[in-house]
XYZ file of C-alpha atoms in Angstrom:
710
model
C -15.189 -12.024 38.349
C -18.620 -11.431 39.881
C -19.678 -9.536 36.733
C -18.487 -12.318 34.443
C -20.153 -14.976 36.573
C -23.414 -13.015 36.594
C -23.334 -12.601 32.821
C -22.563 -16.277 32.256
C -25.239 -17.379 34.708
C -27.843 -15.069 33.197
C -27.196 -16.602 29.768
C -27.797 -20.135 31.039
C -30.819 -22.240 30.203
C -33.914 -22.388 32.455
C -33.937 -23.872 35.937
C -34.686 -27.334 34.601
C -31.172 -27.306 33.124
C -29.468 -25.702 36.078
C -28.056 -28.958 37.387
C -25.759 -29.648 34.476
C -24.899 -25.961 34.054
C -23.788 -25.903 37.685
C -21.293 -28.646 37.007
C -18.768 -26.175 35.618
C -18.445 -22.485 36.461
C -21.276 -22.236 39.076
C -20.064 -25.318 40.974
C -16.631 -23.761 41.091
C -18.156 -20.630 42.596
C -19.933 -22.684 45.272
C -16.639 -24.261 46.233
C -14.939 -20.877 46.241
C -17.621 -19.500 48.588
C -17.025 -22.477 50.832
C -13.367 -21.522 51.090
C -14.405 -18.143 52.486
C -16.527 -19.625 55.282
C -13.778 -19.608 57.980
C -13.374 -15.857 57.471
C -17.070 -15.042 57.999
C -18.525 -13.965 61.383
C -19.498 -16.914 63.595
C -23.314 -16.550 63.205
C -23.065 -16.541 59.394
C -20.580 -19.237 58.579
C -22.775 -22.207 59.477
C -25.677 -20.856 57.435
C -23.496 -20.222 54.385
C -21.926 -23.658 54.766
C -25.375 -25.223 54.727
C -26.392 -23.323 51.590
C -23.213 -24.351 49.761
C -23.684 -27.977 50.770
C -27.306 -28.029 49.600
C -26.460 -26.431 46.249
C -23.641 -28.891 45.665
C -25.860 -31.823 46.555
C -28.632 -30.610 44.250
C -26.244 -30.095 41.342
C -24.749 -33.573 41.742
C -28.166 -35.193 42.155
C -29.607 -33.344 39.153
C -26.729 -34.369 36.913
C -26.958 -37.972 38.108
C -30.696 -38.107 37.395
C -30.236 -36.474 33.989
C -27.584 -39.028 33.102
C -29.837 -41.918 34.138
C -32.972 -40.600 32.445
C -31.235 -39.755 29.163
C -30.302 -43.306 28.278
C -29.776 -43.399 24.523
C -32.636 -44.512 22.311
C -30.101 -44.551 19.453
C -27.439 -47.266 19.675
C -24.576 -48.486 17.516
C -26.924 -51.091 16.068
C -29.103 -48.273 14.723
C -26.295 -46.793 12.605
C -27.174 -47.529 8.962
C -24.692 -49.092 6.486
C -22.300 -46.484 5.090
C -20.560 -48.292 2.228
C -19.660 -45.958 -0.609
C -19.662 -42.864 1.583
C -16.750 -40.645 2.609
C -16.309 -38.873 5.949
C -13.784 -36.380 7.292
C -13.319 -36.334 11.068
C -11.139 -33.597 12.534
C -9.379 -34.644 15.718
C -10.134 -38.239 14.787
C -6.935 -39.419 16.436
C -8.292 -39.239 20.001
C -11.347 -38.932 22.232
C -14.799 -38.496 20.745
C -13.282 -37.964 17.308
C -11.541 -41.334 17.408
C -14.668 -43.171 18.555
C -16.649 -41.432 15.821
C -14.112 -42.429 13.178
C -14.166 -45.993 14.472
C -17.978 -46.161 14.424
C -18.057 -44.819 10.864
C -15.415 -47.272 9.663
C -17.249 -50.211 11.243
C -20.201 -49.427 8.996
C -18.070 -49.412 5.844
C -17.545 -45.669 5.493
C -14.301 -44.375 4.045
C -12.829 -42.255 6.847
C -10.216 -39.498 6.597
C -8.751 -38.638 9.996
C -7.664 -35.006 9.878
C -5.111 -34.298 12.609
C -2.003 -32.212 13.105
C 0.280 -34.953 14.489
C 1.288 -37.545 11.925
C 2.435 -39.942 14.652
C -0.869 -39.831 16.530
C -2.897 -39.744 13.321
C -1.263 -42.850 11.875
C -1.464 -44.576 15.248
C -5.219 -43.955 15.259
C -5.506 -45.361 11.730
C -3.568 -48.465 12.776
C -5.738 -48.896 15.879
C -8.973 -48.651 13.876
C -7.685 -51.070 11.234
C -6.617 -53.519 13.940
C -10.082 -53.411 15.502
C -11.757 -53.855 12.118
C -9.480 -56.772 11.328
C -10.153 -58.355 14.701
C -13.908 -58.139 14.206
C -13.577 -59.497 10.670
C -11.616 -62.494 11.938
C -14.273 -63.183 14.536
C -16.801 -63.202 11.720
C -14.686 -65.736 9.841
C -13.428 -63.363 7.153
C -9.931 -63.440 5.652
C -8.275 -60.076 6.260
C -4.639 -60.584 5.316
C -4.867 -58.524 2.130
C -7.885 -56.350 2.854
C -7.290 -52.623 2.710
C -9.442 -50.793 5.230
C -10.676 -47.411 3.945
C -9.158 -45.366 6.767
C -6.405 -42.798 6.280
C -4.703 -39.849 7.966
C -4.185 -36.414 6.443
C -2.385 -33.454 7.905
C -4.575 -30.646 9.247
C -3.567 -27.927 11.686
C -6.719 -25.968 12.527
C -4.565 -23.249 14.050
C -3.217 -22.436 10.588
C -5.496 -21.204 7.818
C -2.799 -22.151 5.304
C -2.989 -25.728 6.544
C -6.788 -25.687 6.383
C -6.764 -24.443 2.792
C -4.100 -26.999 1.828
C -6.282 -29.763 3.248
C -9.339 -28.484 1.389
C -7.341 -28.226 -1.850
C -6.157 -31.825 -1.417
C -9.800 -32.897 -1.331
C -10.776 -31.343 -4.654
C -10.271 -34.572 -6.590
C -12.089 -36.761 -4.055
C -15.619 -36.304 -5.385
C -18.515 -36.140 -2.932
C -18.068 -35.706 0.821
C -20.984 -37.212 2.736
C -20.060 -36.505 6.361
C -17.944 -33.791 7.979
C -17.452 -34.035 11.740
C -15.776 -30.974 13.264
C -14.548 -32.654 16.436
C -11.054 -31.317 17.175
C -10.766 -28.766 19.957
C -8.508 -27.013 22.415
C -9.996 -26.758 25.906
C -9.360 -24.117 28.563
C -5.676 -23.759 27.753
C -3.290 -21.022 28.890
C -3.339 -17.976 26.644
C -1.742 -18.629 23.268
C -2.258 -17.419 19.710
C -2.657 -19.237 16.418
C -0.372 -18.776 13.449
C -2.857 -16.230 12.095
C -2.935 -14.142 15.278
C -6.140 -15.291 16.970
C -6.630 -16.516 20.534
C -5.984 -20.264 20.416
C -9.381 -21.598 21.514
C -11.506 -19.552 19.136
C -8.862 -19.920 16.432
C -8.851 -23.732 16.522
C -12.359 -24.529 17.736
C -14.208 -22.035 15.578
C -12.182 -20.225 12.886
C -10.366 -23.333 11.657
C -13.569 -25.358 11.456
C -15.506 -22.492 9.869
C -12.933 -22.157 7.097
C -12.757 -25.927 6.579
C -16.538 -26.269 6.308
C -16.780 -23.394 3.829
C -14.032 -24.764 1.605
C -15.444 -28.306 1.642
C -18.970 -27.109 0.854
C -18.727 -27.935 -2.888
C -17.888 -31.568 -2.061
C -20.669 -31.659 0.523
C -23.079 -30.227 -2.046
C -22.291 -33.099 -4.399
C -23.435 -35.571 -1.743
C -26.280 -33.278 -0.708
C -27.737 -33.457 -4.194
C -28.538 -37.107 -3.387
C -29.809 -36.182 0.085
C -26.868 -37.737 1.872
C -24.667 -34.983 3.323
C -24.255 -34.064 6.987
C -22.081 -31.607 8.896
C -21.692 -31.959 12.658
C -20.123 -29.239 14.801
C -19.231 -30.698 18.198
C -20.059 -28.012 20.716
C -20.518 -28.070 24.483
C -23.036 -27.127 27.131
C -20.232 -24.867 28.309
C -21.315 -22.463 25.567
C -23.559 -21.075 28.312
C -20.513 -19.806 30.201
C -19.066 -17.105 27.980
C -18.078 -13.451 28.022
C -20.665 -10.701 28.605
C -22.333 -10.085 25.276
C -21.660 -13.635 24.114
C -18.573 -12.976 21.968
C -15.867 -10.538 23.011
C -14.613 -9.434 19.582
C -12.176 -6.971 21.126
C -10.179 -9.609 23.015
C -9.952 -12.272 20.280
C -6.533 -10.971 19.274
C -5.441 -9.872 22.747
C -4.377 -11.347 26.073
C -6.278 -8.619 27.900
C -9.223 -10.014 29.853
C -8.461 -13.600 28.845
C -10.283 -16.215 30.882
C -9.708 -19.878 29.864
C -13.232 -21.022 30.750
C -15.048 -18.089 29.194
C -12.872 -18.247 26.072
C -13.712 -21.938 25.688
C -17.427 -21.232 26.122
C -17.159 -18.429 23.579
C -15.636 -20.774 20.978
C -18.372 -23.371 21.559
C -21.037 -20.669 21.240
C -19.548 -19.715 17.868
C -19.826 -23.373 16.775
C -23.592 -23.251 17.352
C -23.989 -19.921 15.569
C -21.901 -21.170 12.623
C -23.958 -24.376 12.396
C -27.148 -22.319 12.207
C -25.825 -20.119 9.398
C -24.290 -22.978 7.402
C -27.588 -24.853 7.690
C -29.393 -21.959 5.993
C -26.812 -21.569 3.237
C -26.300 -25.239 2.453
C -29.890 -26.313 2.984
C -30.795 -25.739 -0.665
C -28.044 -28.197 -1.564
C -29.408 -30.946 0.673
C -26.749 -30.598 3.370
C -27.960 -30.950 6.979
C -25.902 -29.098 9.579
C -26.246 -29.414 13.366
C -24.310 -28.598 16.528
C -24.041 -31.464 19.016
C -23.217 -31.428 22.726
C -22.049 -35.045 23.222
C -22.265 -34.880 27.011
C -19.702 -34.079 29.690
C -17.017 -36.440 28.489
C -14.437 -38.005 30.788
C -11.326 -37.042 28.800
C -7.650 -36.585 29.560
C -7.938 -33.154 27.966
C -9.055 -31.844 31.353
C -5.850 -33.033 32.946
C -3.732 -31.530 30.189
C -5.345 -28.112 30.105
C -2.608 -26.275 31.967
C -3.899 -23.207 33.752
C -7.351 -23.984 32.360
C -9.328 -27.183 32.960
C -9.087 -28.683 36.427
C -5.794 -26.895 37.067
C -7.659 -23.601 37.128
C -9.744 -24.857 40.045
C -6.785 -25.091 42.360
C -7.096 -27.194 45.530
C -10.659 -28.179 44.628
C -9.606 -29.968 41.410
C -9.199 -33.443 42.999
C -12.569 -33.115 44.734
C -14.243 -31.989 41.530
C -12.787 -34.925 39.572
C -13.938 -37.317 42.275
C -17.473 -35.943 42.308
C -17.806 -35.415 38.566
C -16.565 -38.714 37.175
C -19.121 -41.241 38.443
C -22.152 -38.964 38.258
C -21.737 -36.433 35.507
C -19.455 -37.775 32.778
C -20.007 -40.192 29.935
C -17.495 -42.389 28.196
C -16.165 -41.399 24.798
C -17.964 -44.285 23.056
C -21.312 -43.131 24.465
C -20.493 -39.524 23.582
C -19.772 -40.580 20.003
C -23.325 -41.923 19.755
C -24.669 -38.378 19.876
C -22.366 -37.439 17.016
C -23.306 -40.535 15.022
C -26.992 -39.769 15.472
C -26.543 -36.359 13.866
C -24.181 -37.745 11.192
C -26.083 -40.890 10.153
C -29.543 -41.311 11.693
C -32.348 -41.612 9.119
C -34.515 -39.653 11.585
C -32.440 -36.522 10.951
C -33.179 -36.636 7.223
C -36.798 -37.751 7.624
C -37.600 -34.831 9.935
C -35.228 -32.414 8.164
C -33.436 -31.659 11.421
C -30.909 -28.968 10.554
C -29.609 -25.793 12.164
C -30.312 -27.253 15.621
C -28.541 -27.630 18.948
C -28.640 -31.300 19.997
C -27.969 -32.895 23.379
C -27.463 -36.624 24.173
C -28.732 -38.614 22.453
C -30.706 -37.067 19.640
C -32.613 -34.562 21.787
C -33.116 -31.214 20.038
C -32.648 -28.710 22.852
C -32.823 -24.977 23.435
C -29.366 -23.374 23.685
C -28.469 -20.209 25.583
C -30.029 -16.876 24.707
C -26.794 -15.828 22.999
C -26.982 -18.896 20.749
C -30.479 -17.797 19.672
C -29.446 -14.205 18.934
C -29.696 -13.750 15.156
C -27.934 -10.390 15.226
C -24.978 -11.960 16.994
C -25.062 -14.907 14.565
C -24.792 -12.566 11.578
C -21.968 -10.617 13.178
C -20.061 -13.820 13.974
C -20.606 -15.020 10.398
C -19.361 -11.789 8.821
C -16.397 -11.624 11.168
C -15.509 -15.270 10.465
C -15.580 -14.732 6.706
C -13.175 -11.833 7.133
C -10.960 -13.788 9.552
C -10.718 -16.745 7.155
C -10.013 -14.454 4.211
C -12.608 -16.239 2.099
C -15.625 -15.071 0.169
C -18.479 -17.363 1.137
C -20.836 -17.991 -1.750
C -23.906 -15.703 -1.674
C -27.249 -17.488 -1.637
C -28.543 -16.013 -4.950
C -25.413 -17.237 -6.715
C -25.684 -20.681 -5.128
C -29.068 -21.111 -6.799
C -27.272 -20.756 -10.132
C -24.391 -23.026 -9.138
C -24.243 -26.196 -11.247
C -21.956 -29.198 -11.051
C -20.829 -30.720 -14.332
C -20.958 -34.463 -14.928
C -17.897 -36.172 -13.490
C -15.123 -37.344 -15.842
C -15.160 -40.985 -16.797
C -12.266 -41.724 -14.488
C -13.703 -41.958 -10.947
C -10.361 -41.220 -9.325
C -10.296 -37.763 -10.883
C -13.804 -36.610 -10.020
C -13.775 -32.992 -8.911
C -16.243 -30.627 -7.343
C -15.498 -27.913 -9.881
C -18.219 -25.498 -10.888
C -19.119 -25.394 -14.543
C -21.055 -22.234 -15.247
C -23.673 -21.413 -17.817
C -22.405 -18.893 -20.403
C -25.132 -16.533 -19.183
C -23.458 -16.142 -15.810
C -21.259 -13.120 -15.372
C -17.516 -13.832 -15.194
C -17.251 -11.879 -11.931
C -19.840 -14.174 -10.376
C -17.876 -17.224 -11.487
C -14.733 -15.793 -9.909
C -16.670 -15.412 -6.663
C -17.251 -19.156 -6.719
C -13.543 -19.868 -7.141
C -12.700 -17.446 -4.350
C -15.310 -19.130 -2.166
C -13.752 -22.517 -2.948
C -10.364 -21.189 -1.818
C -8.625 -21.858 -5.154
C -8.442 -18.232 -6.343
C -7.259 -15.107 -4.503
C -9.718 -12.514 -3.253
C -10.442 -9.745 -5.735
C -9.324 -6.959 -3.420
C -6.084 -8.686 -2.340
C -2.780 -7.556 -3.901
C -2.437 -10.927 -5.649
C -6.023 -10.857 -6.892
C -5.786 -7.332 -8.261
C -2.595 -8.154 -10.176
C -3.947 -11.454 -11.508
C -7.326 -10.240 -12.746
C -6.006 -6.996 -14.254
C -3.087 -8.583 -16.098
C -4.799 -11.820 -17.148
C -8.590 -11.403 -17.357
C -10.224 -14.737 -18.105
C -7.638 -16.852 -16.240
C -9.102 -19.961 -14.596
C -7.885 -22.271 -11.819
C -6.084 -25.332 -13.147
C -8.692 -27.759 -11.805
C -11.447 -25.872 -13.641
C -9.453 -26.037 -16.885
C -9.036 -29.812 -16.575
C -12.704 -30.317 -15.827
C -13.987 -28.012 -18.533
C -11.611 -29.308 -21.222
C -12.605 -32.902 -20.456
C -16.294 -32.058 -20.768
C -15.875 -30.195 -24.060
C -13.673 -32.875 -25.626
C -16.138 -35.607 -24.693
C -18.510 -33.889 -27.134
C -15.871 -34.588 -29.828
C -15.451 -38.223 -28.728
C -12.065 -37.686 -27.067
C -11.558 -39.586 -23.830
C -8.578 -40.624 -21.746
C -8.781 -44.097 -23.287
C -8.374 -42.984 -26.902
C -6.165 -39.910 -26.501
C -2.413 -39.548 -26.018
C -1.328 -36.540 -23.987
C 1.710 -34.358 -24.606
C 2.800 -31.000 -23.262
C 5.243 -28.252 -24.036
C 5.674 -26.147 -20.925
C 8.704 -24.767 -19.135
C 10.655 -27.335 -17.132
C 10.626 -25.063 -14.048
C 9.730 -27.161 -10.998
C 6.940 -24.772 -9.980
C 5.010 -25.879 -13.100
C 5.161 -29.519 -12.105
C 4.197 -29.557 -8.440
C 1.352 -31.814 -7.339
C -1.968 -30.070 -7.927
C -0.652 -27.851 -10.741
C -2.309 -27.886 -14.155
C 0.385 -30.086 -15.693
C 0.032 -32.816 -13.064
C -3.771 -32.582 -13.029
C -3.856 -33.009 -16.812
C -1.525 -35.972 -16.597
C -3.595 -37.533 -13.785
C -6.680 -37.361 -15.973
C -5.349 -38.025 -19.486
C -2.653 -40.531 -18.585
C 0.970 -40.962 -19.649
C 2.845 -37.853 -20.740
C 5.041 -37.227 -23.802
C 7.210 -34.114 -23.080
C 7.809 -31.838 -26.047
C 9.154 -28.634 -24.490
C 12.007 -27.080 -22.575
C 12.783 -23.807 -20.818
C 10.296 -21.097 -21.650
C 7.754 -23.651 -22.905
C 8.690 -23.869 -26.600
C 8.304 -27.281 -28.322
C 12.012 -27.847 -28.907
C 11.308 -31.498 -29.783
C 10.424 -30.114 -33.208
C 8.886 -31.971 -36.131
C 10.895 -35.107 -35.469
C 9.796 -35.186 -31.843
C 6.165 -34.645 -32.804
C 6.366 -37.445 -35.363
C 7.686 -39.789 -32.695
C 4.921 -38.664 -30.338
C 2.151 -39.105 -32.928
C 3.278 -42.622 -33.806
C 2.610 -43.685 -30.215
C -1.072 -42.822 -30.507
C -3.608 -45.661 -30.052
C -5.295 -47.136 -33.147
C -7.654 -44.464 -34.533
C -6.688 -42.420 -31.502
C -6.142 -38.719 -30.893
C -3.519 -36.287 -29.634
C -3.910 -33.549 -27.021
C -1.119 -31.028 -26.433
C -0.906 -28.414 -23.666
C 1.588 -25.644 -24.402
C 2.658 -22.144 -23.457
C 4.922 -20.041 -21.216
C 4.418 -19.248 -17.555
C 4.591 -16.255 -15.248
C 4.244 -15.967 -11.480
C 2.245 -13.566 -9.325
C 3.407 -13.217 -5.727
C 1.036 -12.836 -2.789
C 2.171 -9.204 -2.687
C 0.920 -8.743 -6.247
C 4.318 -8.545 -7.954
C 4.223 -9.936 -11.478
C 7.023 -12.311 -12.426
C 8.083 -13.073 -8.854
C 7.743 -16.330 -6.902
C 8.905 -17.509 -3.467
C 10.308 -20.980 -4.079
C 10.442 -23.662 -1.415
C 13.481 -23.205 0.811
C 14.107 -19.606 -0.326
C 13.759 -16.495 1.798
C 13.431 -14.148 -1.173
C 11.451 -13.989 -4.412
C 12.994 -15.018 -7.715
C 12.023 -14.556 -11.363
C 9.382 -16.747 -12.990
C 9.718 -17.474 -15.802
C 13.428 -17.074 -15.144
C 14.414 -18.038 -18.694
C 12.071 -15.525 -20.342
C 13.052 -12.709 -17.970
C 16.726 -13.555 -18.541
C 16.231 -13.431 -22.318
C 14.594 -10.000 -21.972
C 17.415 -8.671 -19.778
C 20.025 -10.049 -22.175
C 18.333 -8.345 -25.117
C 18.115 -5.052 -23.191
C 21.812 -5.291 -22.377
C 22.643 -5.960 -26.035
C 20.625 -2.930 -27.147
C 22.250 -0.706 -24.546
C 25.712 -1.883 -25.524
C 24.929 -1.240 -29.177
C 23.741 2.306 -28.481
C 26.828 3.093 -26.460
C 29.202 1.675 -29.058
C 30.739 3.723 -31.871
C 28.678 1.841 -34.352
C 25.406 3.065 -32.830
C 22.475 2.574 -35.170
C 18.889 3.798 -35.270
C 17.867 0.140 -35.398
C 16.787 -1.117 -31.977
C 18.793 -4.233 -32.742
C 22.029 -2.284 -32.881
C 24.899 -3.007 -35.240
C 25.891 -6.277 -33.649
C 23.972 -9.434 -32.749
C 25.231 -11.984 -30.259
C 26.361 -15.262 -31.700
C 24.280 -18.430 -31.410
C 25.495 -20.651 -28.565
C 25.273 -24.348 -29.362
C 25.471 -25.150 -25.648
C 22.597 -22.782 -24.878
C 20.257 -23.353 -27.816
C 16.954 -22.976 -25.979
C 17.918 -19.647 -24.427
C 19.242 -18.475 -27.779
C 15.847 -19.255 -29.331
C 14.091 -17.208 -26.649
C 16.400 -14.246 -27.279
C 15.749 -14.481 -31.018
C 12.002 -14.124 -30.375
C 12.225 -11.373 -27.757
C 14.774 -9.183 -29.595
C 12.530 -7.977 -32.469
C 9.696 -7.167 -30.051
C 11.869 -5.231 -27.600
C 10.554 -1.728 -28.492
C 6.932 -2.864 -28.174
C 7.650 -4.602 -24.875
C 9.375 -1.544 -23.404
C 6.527 0.773 -24.400
C 3.844 -1.464 -22.898
C 1.998 -0.418 -19.752
C 3.149 -3.636 -18.075
C 6.269 -4.836 -19.923
C 6.443 -8.276 -18.307
C 2.868 -9.082 -19.382
C 3.638 -7.978 -22.960
C 6.856 -10.038 -22.803
C 4.946 -13.160 -21.784
C 2.375 -12.710 -24.556
C 5.200 -12.195 -27.055
C 6.778 -15.488 -26.107
C 3.384 -17.188 -26.211
C 2.813 -16.039 -29.809
C 6.228 -17.391 -30.782
C 5.505 -20.736 -29.127
C 2.062 -20.907 -30.733
C 3.583 -20.282 -34.170
C 6.224 -22.951 -33.596
C 3.642 -25.471 -32.341
C 1.506 -25.050 -35.447
C 4.667 -25.467 -37.520
C 5.598 -28.881 -36.160
C 2.257 -30.708 -36.011
C 0.818 -32.860 -38.788
C -2.003 -35.379 -39.253
C -0.017 -38.158 -40.891
C -0.507 -40.550 -37.988
C -4.034 -41.632 -38.966
C -7.669 -40.589 -38.852
C -7.534 -39.191 -35.335
C -7.756 -35.601 -34.170
C -5.150 -33.166 -32.855
C -6.236 -30.861 -30.037
C -4.110 -27.845 -29.148
C -4.626 -26.182 -25.764
C -2.368 -23.159 -25.545
C -2.135 -20.326 -23.082
C -0.222 -18.763 -20.223
C 0.254 -20.660 -16.978
C 0.168 -18.358 -13.943
C 1.965 -19.624 -10.847
C 0.376 -18.568 -7.549
C 1.628 -19.183 -4.033
C -0.066 -21.531 -1.574
C -2.955 -21.811 -0.764
C -4.170 -20.851 -4.245
C -4.134 -23.013 -7.335
C -2.031 -22.128 -10.331
C -4.223 -20.467 -12.978
C -4.234 -20.729 -16.756
C -5.212 -18.129 -19.349
C -6.413 -20.103 -22.405
C -5.544 -18.398 -25.685
C -5.809 -21.329 -28.106
C -8.202 -24.262 -27.954
C -8.813 -25.982 -31.260
C -9.423 -29.436 -32.700
C -8.375 -30.499 -36.184
C -8.152 -33.626 -38.292
C -6.663 -34.571 -41.667
C -8.241 -32.685 -44.533
C -10.501 -30.533 -42.344
C -10.493 -26.936 -41.156
C -9.573 -26.569 -37.434
C -12.561 -25.993 -35.139
C -12.090 -23.166 -32.631
C -13.360 -24.230 -29.174
C -11.992 -21.272 -27.245
C -15.377 -19.601 -26.765
C -16.627 -22.690 -24.926
C -13.716 -22.557 -22.519
C -13.717 -18.851 -21.685
C -16.041 -17.340 -19.098
C -15.736 -13.981 -20.855
C -15.826 -13.314 -24.583
C -12.530 -14.456 -26.114
C -12.175 -11.269 -28.166
C -12.410 -9.242 -24.954
C -9.664 -11.338 -23.404
C -7.382 -10.953 -26.423
C -8.089 -7.208 -26.548
C -7.275 -6.856 -22.850
């Protein structure tokens, strides 16, 4: 304990800051020394008692004077109007996070409260809306039907899956102007996150690091207009940490765990992360700072179990009594420090970024560990590995461009549209960095990129297709959308390509069934085409699907509620197995034939017509499929070619002067947190009396001939 105290004390700020530093760990030591006084020899105990008393008095007096002298020059009246802006506040259901969310909402900002508990999150939303309504009534406004732009979304920072789900849910939101990383766990008993990290560093640092990285594209959209801020809420307690600053060896272990030092370590990492994010996002106009809001009088201290005040034993009541009137600030005042960093024009005017800020708006000098660039780089590299993300390299970011948003504002997406000159591998790095594609060296990534080179996340397909078709005067207002994909539920989950296409293009006309073939036929297409708007167009998405598990197994998917993987596409795999069984039976029969089809074909089942069609297309290709290096990939391409042939056989241009656009390919189902991908194999536009125009080269990152050859 003496060694840890010495290390923490040596990392503290200069003597001018000693008063507030002494409030926590050092003050506790003074009290502990006082408890030893009765056991000292008579001549010494009075002298030691006097020293302890003087140190305590100085620490209390220093904190009181600091509190009085640091009266805020920035007030709620100085917060600029925030209409049209969007903010995410983690931990916005309570404490400083709640007051920050409230202050943002009062200025017209759209606020998303990100919290784990739905009950507490929705209660916070209701409380903010009630306060906004009350103020509006006082101003004489009618509020009975007004919808306040405040909402709750689920976010568990102790689960990287939850963090990535939250980030994925934000892809269609457009620009993010303010991100406040406020949620925290403080001095709790030892526990581990879902991903196997000590709870305090897992929630306070790793969760927020991953969230900030994955929301960076949305922040960059706002940053392009000079209006994006990220605020990491840290603490002066970052000065009390493990020897060396960050104890990487104990992050996954109970050994050597100390609630106070672990908390200080997590807050130190917040400062180091803010510094690194500031450098990486600075070129995009995003300002990033770490803010100590003051020693806040929160119930979190009372709920901290063996940490917090409970860790200070019999001295806890005395410490609360001394601390509250002299050394703590209310949550509303603490939120002012956050609001200064998140909204003050001074921050932008002076380009204040990558700084440690104390109340209110004072750029301060953090501990020596927080200024250690070697430690900052090591924390950054370790965090990237812990989050299992590939953070965008700076040289690539300079070549990162954002395409114009679609005409529908509700479907704006921060999806990168790359110049054809950019290498496909570099583009994939962007998608990995965004959290929508698996890492290249993961089992899932290796299987995906080897089997289906050129596959793109669904959101990128939607964005890119919309941009290309606008060049041909196709918009959501003059185009009717249809699709022929397998009816498997994993193709139609929210966020999948099918639902994203429908969200953008509008109402859907289904043409397909199991396997993805357009079983609606010519009659169904005719009905579909006669629903087209006057002089309007048709867009059809079609093709089969295949899954890739997180373990890299092709054709396998873990469905919701299952504890084992199942086939995907089940219908196509079943057709293949049925054809293999037929061939085997034929070879073993007396009428064995050299033909791979055997002497006997199964009859057509009128109650199983779609599966019968699949078998009829798989059966002739069975030898080629079985000889392929990866039979299931060859099987999927075989079915695609059959579907493509059938699609071209049913379409016509008899509905008018409009165009028909065919977007065909293979949908690739990936497990959470990744997006489903799509390998485009056909992308063409045609009209009556004209030759179809091939647009595939505009959609592919790599050369389309290379993709087809692969």
